[in-house]
Coordinates of C-alpha atoms in Angstrom, one line a residue:
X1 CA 0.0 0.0 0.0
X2 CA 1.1 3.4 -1.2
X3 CA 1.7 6.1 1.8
X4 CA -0.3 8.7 -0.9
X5 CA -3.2 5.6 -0.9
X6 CA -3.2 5.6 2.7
X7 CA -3.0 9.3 3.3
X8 CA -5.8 10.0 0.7
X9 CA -9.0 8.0 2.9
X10 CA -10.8 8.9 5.9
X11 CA -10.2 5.7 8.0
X12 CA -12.1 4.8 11.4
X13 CA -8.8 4.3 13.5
X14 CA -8.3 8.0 13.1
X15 CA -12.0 8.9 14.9
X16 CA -10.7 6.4 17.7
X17 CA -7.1 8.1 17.6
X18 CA -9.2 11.4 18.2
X19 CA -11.3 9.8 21.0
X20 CA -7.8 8.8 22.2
X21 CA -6.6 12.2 22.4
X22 CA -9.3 13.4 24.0
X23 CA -8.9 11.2 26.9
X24 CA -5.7 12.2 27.1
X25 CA -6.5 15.4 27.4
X26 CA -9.4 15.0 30.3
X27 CA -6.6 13.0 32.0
X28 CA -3.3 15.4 31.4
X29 CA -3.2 17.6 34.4
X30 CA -3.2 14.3 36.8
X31 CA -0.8 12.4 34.5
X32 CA 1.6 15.1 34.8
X33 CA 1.1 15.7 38.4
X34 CA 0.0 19.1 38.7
X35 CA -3.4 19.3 39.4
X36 CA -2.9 20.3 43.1
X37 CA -0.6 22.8 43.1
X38 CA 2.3 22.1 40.5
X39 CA 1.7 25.0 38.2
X40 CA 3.1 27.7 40.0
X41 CA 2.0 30.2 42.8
X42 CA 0.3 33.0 41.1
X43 CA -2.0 30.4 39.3
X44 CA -5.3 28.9 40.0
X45 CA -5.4 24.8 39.6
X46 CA -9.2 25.5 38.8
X47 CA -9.1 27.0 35.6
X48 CA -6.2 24.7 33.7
X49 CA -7.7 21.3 34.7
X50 CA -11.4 22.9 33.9
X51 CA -10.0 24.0 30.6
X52 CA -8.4 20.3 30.0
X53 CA -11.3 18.5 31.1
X54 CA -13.4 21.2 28.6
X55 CA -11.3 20.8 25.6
X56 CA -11.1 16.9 26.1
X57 CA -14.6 16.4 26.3
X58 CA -15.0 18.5 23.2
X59 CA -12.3 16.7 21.2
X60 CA -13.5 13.3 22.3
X61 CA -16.8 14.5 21.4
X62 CA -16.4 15.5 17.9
X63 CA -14.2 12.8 17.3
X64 CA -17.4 10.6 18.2
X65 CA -19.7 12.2 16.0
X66 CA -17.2 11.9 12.7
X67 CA -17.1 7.7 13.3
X68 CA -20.8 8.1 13.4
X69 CA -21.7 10.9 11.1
X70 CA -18.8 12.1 9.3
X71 CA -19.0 16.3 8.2
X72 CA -16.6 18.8 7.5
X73 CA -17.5 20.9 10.5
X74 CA -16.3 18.5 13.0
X75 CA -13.0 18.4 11.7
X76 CA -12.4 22.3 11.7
X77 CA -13.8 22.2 15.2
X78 CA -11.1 20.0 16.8
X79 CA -8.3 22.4 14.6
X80 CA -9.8 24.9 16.4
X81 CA -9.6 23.1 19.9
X82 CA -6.0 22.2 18.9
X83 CA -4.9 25.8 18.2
X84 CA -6.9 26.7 21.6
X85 CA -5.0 23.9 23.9
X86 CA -1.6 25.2 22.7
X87 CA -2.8 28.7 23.5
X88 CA -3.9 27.8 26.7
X89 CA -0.8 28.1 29.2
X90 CA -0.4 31.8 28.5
X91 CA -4.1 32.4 28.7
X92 CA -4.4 31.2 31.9
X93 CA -0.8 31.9 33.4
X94 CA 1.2 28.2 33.8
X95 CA 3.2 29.0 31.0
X96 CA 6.0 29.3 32.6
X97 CA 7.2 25.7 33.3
X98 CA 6.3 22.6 33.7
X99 CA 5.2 19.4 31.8
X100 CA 1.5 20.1 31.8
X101 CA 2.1 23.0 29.6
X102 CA 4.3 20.8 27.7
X103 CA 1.8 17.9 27.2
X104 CA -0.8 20.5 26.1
X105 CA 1.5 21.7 23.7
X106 CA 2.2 18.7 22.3
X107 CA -1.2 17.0 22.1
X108 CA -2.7 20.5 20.6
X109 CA -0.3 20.3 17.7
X110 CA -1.1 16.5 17.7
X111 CA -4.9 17.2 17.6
X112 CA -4.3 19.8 14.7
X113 CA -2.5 17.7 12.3
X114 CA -5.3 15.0 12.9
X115 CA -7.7 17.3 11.9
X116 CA -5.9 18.9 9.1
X117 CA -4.9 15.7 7.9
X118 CA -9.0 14.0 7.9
X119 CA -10.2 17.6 6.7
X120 CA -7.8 17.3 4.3
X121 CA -8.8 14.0 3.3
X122 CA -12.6 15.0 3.4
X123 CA -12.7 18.0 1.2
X124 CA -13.3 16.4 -2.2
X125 CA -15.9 14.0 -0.9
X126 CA -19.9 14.9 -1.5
X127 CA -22.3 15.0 1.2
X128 CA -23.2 11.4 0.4
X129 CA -19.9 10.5 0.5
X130 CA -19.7 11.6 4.0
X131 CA -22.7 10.6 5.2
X132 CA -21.7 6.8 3.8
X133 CA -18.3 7.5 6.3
X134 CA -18.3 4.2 8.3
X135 CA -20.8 1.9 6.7

């Protein structure tokens, strides 16, 4: 199998990568270890592991929805959520250090090449063709 072949179709495994990653996500600020108080003294826990537990839900979501019903919308959603996750330590101050602004970094660009790559991979198809996504 060609890599243009495989590059060029929307497969399932990449919905369930994108459930993956959303997981991930919910999960990060306890994986790293900073949920309590590891991100620094002039920042609230609150708002990081709310905004995690937000953009995972929403990334888990959407990747959901295109194994079920695949559109276009979906895909430029979770770019969105990826460029918003990478923006996220110097929104809401714990940019400064640490691994949790590391993992968000690094699962945001993740997220966004996932979604570039299926919207990419999407674009020529009809609404029939996406609606047949996964049958």
């Amino acid at each position: 199998m060609s890599i243009d072949r495989f590059l060029n179709k929307h497969r399932s495994w990449e919905d369930w990568f994108g459930m993956l990653l959303g997981l991930l996500i919910i999960l990060s600020p306890w994986l790293t270890g900073q949920a309590n108080n590891g991100l620094g003294a002039n920042v609230d826990p609150g708002m990081p592991i709310l905004n995690a537990v937000c953009v995972g839900v929403l990334i888990f979501g959407f990747a959901q929805l295109e194994y079920i019903v695949l559109r276009r919308w979906e895909e430029a959603c979770e770019v969105v959520l990826g460029f918003w996750l990478i923006a996220s330590p110097h929104i809401f101050g714990y940019a400064g250090g640490g691994t949790l602004r590391l993992w968000h970094t690094a699962l945001g660009g993740i997220v966004i090449l996932l979604g570039v790559l299926t919207l990419w991979q999407d674009w020529d198809l009809s609404d029939d063709e996406l609606a047949r996504h996964g049958q």
